[in-house]
Short mmCIF file of C-alpha atoms and ligand atoms in Angstrom, two decimals:
data_model
loop_
_atom_site.label_atom_id
_atom_site.label_comp_id
_atom_site.label_asym_id
_atom_site.label_seq_id
_atom_site.Cartn_x
_atom_site.Cartn_y
_atom_site.Cartn_z
CA MET A 1 0.00 0.00 0.00
CA SER A 2 1.47 3.28 -1.05
CA ASP A 3 1.46 6.48 0.95
CA HIS A 4 -1.10 8.88 -0.51
CA LYS A 5 0.52 12.04 0.82
CA ASN A 6 0.99 13.50 -2.65
CA THR A 7 -2.42 12.66 -4.06
CA GLY A 8 -5.33 15.09 -4.45
CA PHE A 9 -7.61 16.19 -1.64
CA THR A 10 -10.43 13.68 -2.15
CA THR A 11 -8.19 10.73 -3.08
CA SER A 12 -6.23 11.27 0.08
CA ILE A 13 -9.38 11.23 2.27
CA LEU A 14 -10.78 8.12 0.55
CA HIS A 15 -7.59 6.14 1.04
CA SER A 16 -6.60 7.53 4.42
CA ASP A 17 -7.92 4.59 6.48
CA ARG A 18 -5.91 2.08 4.41
CA GLN A 19 -2.64 3.70 5.45
CA LYS A 20 -2.96 1.54 8.57
CA SER A 21 -4.30 -2.01 8.62
CA ILE A 22 -8.08 -2.21 8.97
CA GLU A 23 -9.77 -5.16 10.66
CA HIS A 24 -10.90 -7.89 8.15
CA GLY A 25 -9.92 -5.71 5.20
CA SER A 26 -12.95 -3.53 5.87
CA LEU A 27 -12.96 -0.54 3.53
CA HIS A 28 -14.36 1.74 6.21
CA LYS A 29 -12.72 2.05 9.57
CA PRO A 30 -15.23 0.13 11.76
CA ILE A 31 -17.21 1.80 14.54
CA HIS A 32 -15.47 0.71 17.74
CA THR A 33 -17.93 1.11 20.57
CA SER A 34 -15.77 -0.44 23.30
CA VAL A 35 -14.88 1.99 26.08
CA ALA A 36 -12.14 -0.26 27.50
CA PHE A 37 -9.19 -1.82 25.70
CA GLY A 38 -7.82 -5.10 27.06
CA TYR A 39 -4.22 -6.33 27.01
CA LYS A 40 -3.01 -9.93 27.35
CA ASP A 41 0.07 -8.81 29.27
CA ALA A 42 -0.51 -6.45 32.19
CA ARG A 43 2.93 -4.92 31.58
CA GLU A 44 1.71 -3.82 28.14
CA LEU A 45 -1.18 -1.96 29.78
CA ALA A 46 1.31 -0.17 32.01
CA ALA A 47 3.54 0.67 29.03
CA VAL A 48 0.57 2.19 27.21
CA PHE A 49 -0.34 4.27 30.28
CA GLN A 50 3.24 5.49 30.55
CA GLY A 51 3.36 6.47 26.89
CA LYS A 52 6.12 3.94 26.14
CA GLN A 53 3.94 1.98 23.74
CA PRO A 54 1.13 3.20 21.48
CA GLY A 55 -2.33 1.92 22.34
CA TYR A 56 -5.73 2.83 23.70
CA ARG A 57 -6.55 3.15 27.40
CA TYR A 58 -10.10 4.38 27.84
CA GLY A 59 -12.65 5.78 25.40
CA ARG A 60 -12.54 9.33 26.70
CA GLN A 61 -8.90 9.75 25.69
CA GLY A 62 -9.01 8.03 22.33
CA ASN A 63 -10.81 5.47 20.24
CA PRO A 64 -9.72 3.74 16.99
CA THR A 65 -12.66 5.12 14.96
CA VAL A 66 -11.96 8.62 16.23
CA SER A 67 -8.21 8.25 15.59
CA ALA A 68 -8.95 7.31 11.96
CA LEU A 69 -10.94 10.56 11.62
CA GLU A 70 -8.13 12.51 13.31
CA ASP A 71 -5.72 11.13 10.71
CA LYS A 72 -8.04 12.30 7.91
CA ILE A 73 -8.26 15.82 9.29
CA THR A 74 -4.50 15.92 9.78
CA ARG A 75 -4.13 15.04 6.08
CA MET A 76 -6.73 17.60 4.99
CA GLU A 77 -5.03 20.39 6.95
CA GLY A 78 -1.50 19.28 6.07
CA ALA A 79 -1.01 19.27 9.84
CA TYR A 80 1.21 17.46 12.31
CA GLY A 81 -1.60 16.07 14.46
CA THR A 82 -5.28 16.45 15.35
CA ILE A 83 -7.51 15.92 18.38
CA CYS A 84 -11.25 15.48 17.92
CA PHE A 85 -13.90 16.71 20.34
CA ALA A 86 -17.64 16.23 20.83
CA THR A 87 -18.45 19.59 19.22
CA GLY A 88 -16.75 22.54 17.60
CA MET A 89 -17.27 24.56 20.78
CA ALA A 90 -15.54 21.84 22.83
CA ALA A 91 -12.53 22.17 20.50
CA ILE A 92 -12.42 25.94 21.04
CA GLY A 93 -13.01 25.50 24.79
CA ALA A 94 -10.06 23.10 24.86
CA ILE A 95 -7.74 25.95 23.91
CA PHE A 96 -8.77 27.78 27.06
CA GLN A 97 -8.78 24.67 29.26
CA GLY A 98 -5.54 23.24 27.98
CA LEU A 99 -3.33 26.17 27.10
CA LEU A 100 -4.28 29.36 28.98
CA ARG A 101 -3.65 30.51 32.55
CA GLN A 102 -5.00 33.25 34.74
CA GLY A 103 -3.42 36.57 33.74
CA ASP A 104 -3.02 35.57 30.09
CA HIS A 105 -4.43 37.73 27.33
CA VAL A 106 -6.18 36.74 24.11
CA VAL A 107 -6.73 38.94 21.08
CA SER A 108 -9.77 37.77 19.19
CA SER A 109 -11.38 38.89 15.97
CA SER A 110 -14.50 40.88 16.80
CA PHE A 111 -16.29 39.14 13.91
CA LEU A 112 -17.10 35.84 15.54
CA PHE A 113 -19.40 32.87 15.66
CA GLY A 114 -21.95 33.87 18.35
CA ASN A 115 -21.14 31.10 20.83
CA THR A 116 -17.40 31.76 20.56
CA ASN A 117 -18.16 35.37 21.44
CA SER A 118 -20.11 34.13 24.46
CA LEU A 119 -17.26 31.75 25.41
CA TRP A 120 -14.72 34.59 25.39
CA GLN A 121 -16.98 36.46 27.85
CA THR A 122 -16.92 33.41 30.14
CA VAL A 123 -13.15 33.18 29.79
CA ASN A 124 -12.85 36.88 30.63
CA ALA A 125 -14.79 36.33 33.85
CA GLN A 126 -12.40 33.48 34.76
CA GLY A 127 -9.22 35.53 34.66
CA VAL A 128 -8.06 35.40 31.04
CA ALA A 129 -8.49 38.84 29.47
CA VAL A 130 -9.88 38.98 25.95
CA SER A 131 -9.62 41.97 23.62
CA PHE A 132 -11.63 42.18 20.42
CA ALA A 133 -10.16 43.72 17.29
CA ASP A 134 -11.14 44.16 13.64
CA ALA A 135 -9.29 41.23 12.05
CA THR A 136 -9.73 42.55 8.52
CA ASP A 137 -6.94 44.97 9.45
CA VAL A 138 -3.66 43.61 10.86
CA ARG A 139 -2.90 47.00 12.44
CA GLN A 140 -5.96 46.67 14.68
CA ILE A 141 -4.77 43.24 15.83
CA GLU A 142 -1.26 44.58 16.44
CA ALA A 143 -2.59 47.52 18.46
CA ALA A 144 -4.47 45.11 20.76
CA LEU A 145 -1.38 43.00 21.64
CA THR A 146 0.08 43.24 25.15
CA PRO A 147 3.11 41.51 26.72
CA ALA A 148 0.63 38.98 28.19
CA THR A 149 -0.93 38.06 24.81
CA ARG A 150 -0.61 34.29 24.34
CA ILE A 151 -3.07 33.74 21.52
CA VAL A 152 -4.51 35.55 18.53
CA PHE A 153 -7.80 33.94 17.48
CA VAL A 154 -9.49 34.61 14.13
CA GLU A 155 -12.07 33.06 11.82
CA THR A 156 -11.28 32.83 8.10
CA ILE A 157 -14.63 34.15 6.84
CA ALA A 158 -16.85 35.50 9.58
CA ASN A 159 -20.39 34.29 9.96
CA PRO A 160 -22.84 35.92 9.14
CA ARG A 161 -21.37 39.12 7.62
CA THR A 162 -18.55 37.31 5.75
CA GLN A 163 -15.70 39.65 6.76
CA VAL A 164 -12.42 38.07 5.66
CA ALA A 165 -9.54 38.22 8.15
CA ASP A 166 -6.20 39.53 6.95
CA LEU A 167 -4.92 36.02 7.53
CA LYS A 168 -1.45 36.23 6.00
CA ARG A 169 -0.38 39.48 7.66
CA ILE A 170 -1.76 38.41 11.05
CA GLY A 171 0.24 35.19 10.64
CA ARG A 172 3.41 37.12 10.03
CA LEU A 173 2.72 39.37 13.03
CA CYS A 174 2.16 36.37 15.32
CA HIS A 175 5.30 34.69 14.03
CA ASP A 176 7.41 37.82 14.66
CA ARG A 177 6.03 38.15 18.22
CA GLY A 178 6.14 34.42 19.07
CA ILE A 179 2.37 34.37 19.69
CA LEU A 180 0.25 31.28 19.05
CA TYR A 181 -1.96 31.94 16.02
CA VAL A 182 -5.28 30.07 16.11
CA VAL A 183 -7.48 30.02 13.02
CA ASP A 184 -11.06 28.76 13.04
CA ASN A 185 -11.28 27.28 9.54
CA THR A 186 -14.91 26.17 9.78
CA MET A 187 -16.32 28.58 7.20
CA THR A 188 -13.74 27.68 4.58
CA SER A 189 -12.87 24.10 5.57
CA PRO A 190 -9.52 22.61 4.58
CA TYR A 191 -10.81 22.16 1.02
CA LEU A 192 -11.02 25.90 0.41
CA PHE A 193 -8.12 26.92 2.64
CA GLN A 194 -5.26 25.46 4.66
CA ALA A 195 -4.54 27.75 7.60
CA LYS A 196 -1.03 26.32 7.76
CA SER A 197 -0.28 28.32 4.60
CA VAL A 198 -0.63 31.57 6.56
CA GLY A 199 1.37 30.41 9.57
CA ALA A 200 -1.40 29.20 11.90
CA GLY A 201 -0.14 27.14 14.83
CA LEU A 202 -3.53 25.63 15.66
CA VAL A 203 -6.52 25.14 13.37
CA VAL A 204 -10.09 24.71 14.60
CA ASN A 205 -12.74 22.94 12.54
CA ALA A 206 -16.36 22.58 13.60
CA LEU A 207 -16.74 19.14 11.96
CA THR A 208 -20.50 19.51 12.43
CA LYS A 209 -20.57 21.90 9.47
CA SER A 210 -19.28 21.20 5.96
CA ILE A 211 -16.83 18.40 6.81
CA CYS A 212 -19.63 16.15 8.11
CA GLY A 213 -21.89 18.03 5.74
CA HIS A 214 -25.19 16.22 6.27
CA GLY A 215 -26.33 17.77 9.53
CA ASN A 216 -26.38 14.36 11.22
CA ALA A 217 -23.47 14.52 13.69
CA LEU A 218 -21.76 17.03 15.97
CA GLY A 219 -17.99 17.19 16.21
CA GLY A 220 -14.99 19.48 16.44
CA SER A 221 -11.25 19.28 15.96
CA LEU A 222 -8.05 21.04 16.86
CA SER A 223 -5.07 20.47 14.55
CA ASP A 224 -1.48 21.40 15.30
CA THR A 225 0.23 22.46 12.08
CA GLY A 226 3.68 21.88 13.57
CA LEU A 227 4.68 25.48 12.86
CA PHE A 228 4.48 26.89 16.39
CA ASP A 229 7.55 26.67 18.61
CA TRP A 230 6.13 25.35 21.89
CA THR A 231 9.47 25.86 23.69
CA GLY A 232 8.62 29.58 23.77
CA PHE A 233 5.14 28.99 25.25
CA PRO A 234 5.19 29.51 29.03
CA ASN A 235 2.13 27.39 29.88
CA ILE A 236 3.40 23.89 29.10
CA ALA A 237 3.63 21.79 32.28
CA GLU A 238 6.91 19.94 32.93
CA ASN A 239 5.08 16.64 32.60
CA TYR A 240 4.50 17.17 28.85
CA LYS A 241 8.03 18.30 28.12
CA ARG A 242 9.20 14.69 28.18
CA PHE A 243 7.98 14.51 24.58
CA ALA A 244 9.62 16.18 21.55
CA PRO A 245 8.70 19.92 21.55
CA ILE A 246 6.50 19.57 18.46
CA GLN A 247 4.21 17.30 20.54
CA TRP A 248 3.95 19.49 23.64
CA GLY A 249 0.79 21.38 22.68
CA MET A 250 -1.20 18.34 21.57
CA ALA A 251 -0.02 16.25 24.52
CA GLN A 252 -1.15 18.87 27.02
CA VAL A 253 -4.47 19.53 25.24
CA ARG A 254 -5.24 15.79 25.03
CA ALA A 255 -4.67 15.37 28.76
CA LYS A 256 -5.74 18.67 30.29
CA ALA A 257 -8.65 19.47 28.00
CA LEU A 258 -9.95 16.26 26.37
CA ARG A 259 -9.24 13.87 29.25
CA ASP A 260 -9.96 16.19 32.18
CA PHE A 261 -13.03 17.97 30.77
CA GLY A 262 -14.29 14.93 28.89
CA ALA A 263 -15.91 16.32 25.73
CA ALA A 264 -14.87 13.24 23.73
CA LEU A 265 -16.23 12.58 20.24
CA GLY A 266 -18.26 9.36 20.09
CA PRO A 267 -17.30 6.64 17.59
CA GLU A 268 -20.69 6.73 15.81
CA ALA A 269 -20.42 10.47 15.23
CA ALA A 270 -16.82 10.02 14.06
CA HIS A 271 -18.04 7.48 11.51
CA HIS A 272 -20.75 9.86 10.17
CA ILE A 273 -18.19 12.67 9.92
CA ALA A 274 -15.63 10.47 8.17
CA LEU A 275 -18.24 9.43 5.58
CA GLY A 276 -19.28 13.03 5.02
CA ALA A 277 -15.66 14.11 4.61
CA GLU A 278 -15.32 11.84 1.57
CA THR A 279 -17.56 14.15 -0.47
CA LEU A 280 -16.50 17.48 1.05
CA ALA A 281 -14.80 18.70 -2.13
CA LEU A 282 -17.68 17.61 -4.40
CA ARG A 283 -20.31 19.21 -2.20
CA LEU A 284 -18.39 22.46 -1.83
CA GLU A 285 -17.81 22.79 -5.58
CA ARG A 286 -21.60 22.78 -6.07
CA ALA A 287 -22.51 24.84 -3.01
CA CYS A 288 -19.91 27.57 -3.63
CA ALA A 289 -20.99 27.91 -7.28
CA SER A 290 -24.63 28.21 -6.18
CA ALA A 291 -23.77 30.75 -3.46
CA LEU A 292 -22.12 32.92 -6.10
CA ALA A 293 -25.07 32.57 -8.51
CA ILE A 294 -27.72 33.39 -5.89
CA SER A 295 -25.79 36.31 -4.42
CA ARG A 296 -25.24 37.80 -7.91
CA MET A 297 -28.96 37.53 -8.67
CA LEU A 298 -29.90 39.15 -5.34
CA GLU A 299 -27.34 41.95 -5.67
CA ALA A 300 -28.79 42.93 -9.05
CA ASP A 301 -32.34 43.19 -7.65
CA PRO A 302 -33.54 46.57 -6.32
CA ARG A 303 -35.64 44.81 -3.68
CA VAL A 304 -32.39 43.77 -1.97
CA ALA A 305 -30.51 46.41 0.03
CA ALA A 306 -27.18 44.60 0.48
CA VAL A 307 -25.55 41.24 -0.20
CA HIS A 308 -22.51 40.10 1.76
CA TYR A 309 -20.49 37.46 -0.08
CA PRO A 310 -16.70 37.51 -0.59
CA GLY A 311 -17.21 36.32 -4.18
CA LEU A 312 -18.84 39.61 -5.18
CA PRO A 313 -16.49 42.36 -6.41
CA SER A 314 -18.45 44.76 -4.16
CA HIS A 315 -17.29 42.88 -1.05
CA PRO A 316 -14.64 44.92 0.85
CA GLN A 317 -12.24 41.93 1.04
CA HIS A 318 -12.98 40.44 -2.39
CA THR A 319 -9.37 40.73 -3.57
CA LEU A 320 -8.04 39.29 -0.32
CA ALA A 321 -10.49 36.37 -0.52
CA THR A 322 -9.47 35.70 -4.13
CA GLU A 323 -5.85 35.53 -3.02
CA LEU A 324 -6.51 33.24 -0.06
CA PHE A 325 -9.29 30.78 -0.88
CA ARG A 326 -10.03 28.20 -3.59
CA HIS A 327 -13.66 29.42 -3.69
CA TYR A 328 -15.60 31.99 -1.66
CA GLY A 329 -17.55 29.65 0.57
CA SER A 330 -21.09 28.31 0.78
CA LEU A 331 -22.45 31.00 3.09
CA PHE A 332 -23.70 34.49 2.34
CA SER A 333 -26.04 36.98 3.98
CA PHE A 334 -28.25 39.73 2.69
CA GLU A 335 -30.55 42.53 3.75
CA LEU A 336 -33.92 43.17 2.12
CA ALA A 337 -34.95 46.66 1.02
CA ALA A 338 -36.91 48.70 3.57
CA GLY A 339 -40.53 47.63 3.73
CA ILE A 340 -39.97 43.95 2.92
CA ASP A 341 -40.41 41.89 6.07
CA CYS A 342 -37.65 39.29 6.47
CA PHE A 343 -39.98 36.77 8.12
CA ASP A 344 -42.48 37.06 5.25
CA TYR A 345 -39.65 36.61 2.74
CA LEU A 346 -38.38 33.48 4.51
CA ASN A 347 -41.89 32.07 4.63
CA ARG A 348 -42.19 32.45 0.85
CA LEU A 349 -39.12 30.28 0.21
CA LYS A 350 -39.98 26.77 -0.95
CA LEU A 351 -36.51 25.21 -0.74
CA GLY A 352 -34.59 27.30 1.82
CA ILE A 353 -35.47 25.90 5.24
CA PRO A 354 -35.56 28.16 8.33
CA ALA A 355 -33.05 26.34 10.53
CA SER A 356 -29.90 27.00 12.52
CA ASN A 357 -27.08 24.98 11.04
CA LEU A 358 -24.69 25.50 8.18
CA GLY A 359 -22.67 23.39 5.80
CA ASP A 360 -25.66 21.06 5.40
CA THR A 361 -26.63 19.36 2.11
CA ARG A 362 -29.93 21.30 2.30
CA THR A 363 -30.09 25.07 1.99
CA LEU A 364 -30.80 26.64 5.39
CA VAL A 365 -31.86 30.22 6.09
CA ILE A 366 -32.06 32.18 9.34
CA PRO A 367 -33.02 35.74 10.42
CA VAL A 368 -29.82 36.35 12.35
CA ALA A 369 -30.67 39.25 14.69
CA HIS A 370 -33.81 37.48 15.93
CA THR A 371 -32.22 34.11 16.56
CA ILE A 372 -28.52 33.18 16.85
CA PHE A 373 -27.38 36.76 17.58
CA PHE A 374 -30.43 37.73 19.69
CA GLU A 375 -28.83 37.05 23.09
CA MET A 376 -25.83 39.35 22.57
CA GLY A 377 -28.02 42.47 22.34
CA ALA A 378 -28.47 45.32 19.88
CA GLU A 379 -25.25 47.18 20.71
CA ARG A 380 -22.86 44.26 20.05
CA ARG A 381 -24.89 43.34 16.95
CA ALA A 382 -24.45 46.85 15.58
CA GLY A 383 -20.70 46.59 16.28
CA MET A 384 -20.60 43.40 14.21
CA GLY A 385 -22.57 45.01 11.37
CA ILE A 386 -25.66 42.87 11.86
CA ALA A 387 -28.82 44.62 10.65
CA ASP A 388 -32.25 43.62 11.99
CA SER A 389 -33.30 42.37 8.54
CA LEU A 390 -30.12 40.35 7.89
CA ILE A 391 -30.78 36.87 6.53
CA ARG A 392 -28.03 34.27 6.58
CA VAL A 393 -28.04 31.59 3.91
CA SER A 394 -26.10 28.35 4.14
CA VAL A 395 -26.24 27.06 0.59
CA GLY A 396 -26.78 23.34 0.13
CA ILE A 397 -26.25 21.05 -2.84
CA GLU A 398 -29.65 21.43 -4.50
CA ASP A 399 -29.47 22.20 -8.24
CA THR A 400 -28.21 25.75 -8.72
CA ALA A 401 -31.05 26.86 -11.02
CA ASP A 402 -33.68 25.70 -8.50
CA LEU A 403 -32.05 27.71 -5.73
CA VAL A 404 -31.66 30.88 -7.80
CA GLU A 405 -35.33 30.66 -8.79
CA ASP A 406 -36.43 30.04 -5.19
CA PHE A 407 -34.62 33.09 -3.79
CA ARG A 408 -35.93 35.17 -6.73
CA GLN A 409 -39.59 34.14 -6.51
CA ALA A 410 -39.67 34.90 -2.77
CA LEU A 411 -38.98 38.58 -3.62
CA GLU A 412 -42.35 38.77 -5.40
CA VAL A 413 -45.02 39.93 -2.98
C1 PLP B 501 -20.63 26.04 14.29
C2 PLP B 501 -19.34 26.74 14.53
C3 PLP B 501 -18.61 26.47 15.70
C4 PLP B 501 -19.09 25.53 16.77
O1 PLP B 501 -19.30 24.24 16.32
P1 PLP B 501 -20.37 23.25 17.06
O2 PLP B 501 -20.05 21.92 16.51
O3 PLP B 501 -21.73 23.76 16.72
O4 PLP B 501 -20.09 23.37 18.52
C5 PLP B 501 -17.42 27.14 15.87
N1 PLP B 501 -16.96 28.02 14.96
C6 PLP B 501 -17.65 28.31 13.83
C7 PLP B 501 -17.09 29.29 12.87
C8 PLP B 501 -18.86 27.68 13.59
O5 PLP B 501 -19.54 27.97 12.48
#
């Protein structure tokens, strides 16, 4: 069996499991539901516990089905290693649990997934200061740095307003200052963008979204690209320095965050996600092309006040997005002209389903200010550029012409 490192994106996912032997020649890595792993020789069990021999101990810290998925994500991100979690939020929470200490400082993009915004508020209350800065401008990130800054956290394309972070320049800044650069790659996924290419040390993926892609499993991952020099990071406990420095971050996160907080990904969910990942590239080709077609149609219609999609030349970071990403993503948002009620519009859609997920095979729509961004209040919404009539669209894999027609006909009153 050859190593598929140099093959294309989809080939490499499809043949990832076969890089290690699979039970009975099974083509899919089987779903291992056992929580415990038995050893014939008790000394072997001890060797596994002491890290002297590879092997599984207990389901919360690792499982063969989950490991097979971790290997796939590592390949997709061109990373050194990956740890999976029960959800995307658990993966982001693991950064706080595993790598930050009281008195540390985080600089975060102000254009954030709503629950990440809420998490940073929790973190703030627990002694890790968080500053928010406009990540479309590296100078704003630089101005927010302090001597205590340990992490800069950004999303590639922000949801729902689709601001694109100045990923390359922020990467250079973090590298020059020795700061850990964390990129949430969920909105682009490793098919559209590898955060390693802009110097990210850690990459977050909410596997729930386009990687799983069918809205039938929750999951999250944290990948270490191997670029960050952990010897300069003050929060690694002595215990994890017995490994090679490239392993320090992952070793500490696996123990202190995954093991101690317990948000482990289940083997059934890992299986769903691994199956979904096989068609990630095919689904995104269709969904990104449709997102562009629908957003072009809407932008040309006077009944639409604004369309936010990085693929449109009118988007403030269109050039940057063209430079960075393979395509412009499967998500866009738009505002209806004054006098058109966003709820009425949504109710006229025949294909777009009012629901709160994204990266699904089906097209999902949501009135953002009234739902996912309701809790944060009007002031923070205004700061994030979220109008009351803003509709977010997660484009699915329906036929492009059907979707364009659906979003057009709903404009007719
Ligand atoms: C959905 C999402 C998350 C959280 O993922 P869950 O699996 O829902 O916990 C984090 N970041 C971004 C950008 C997301 O879209």
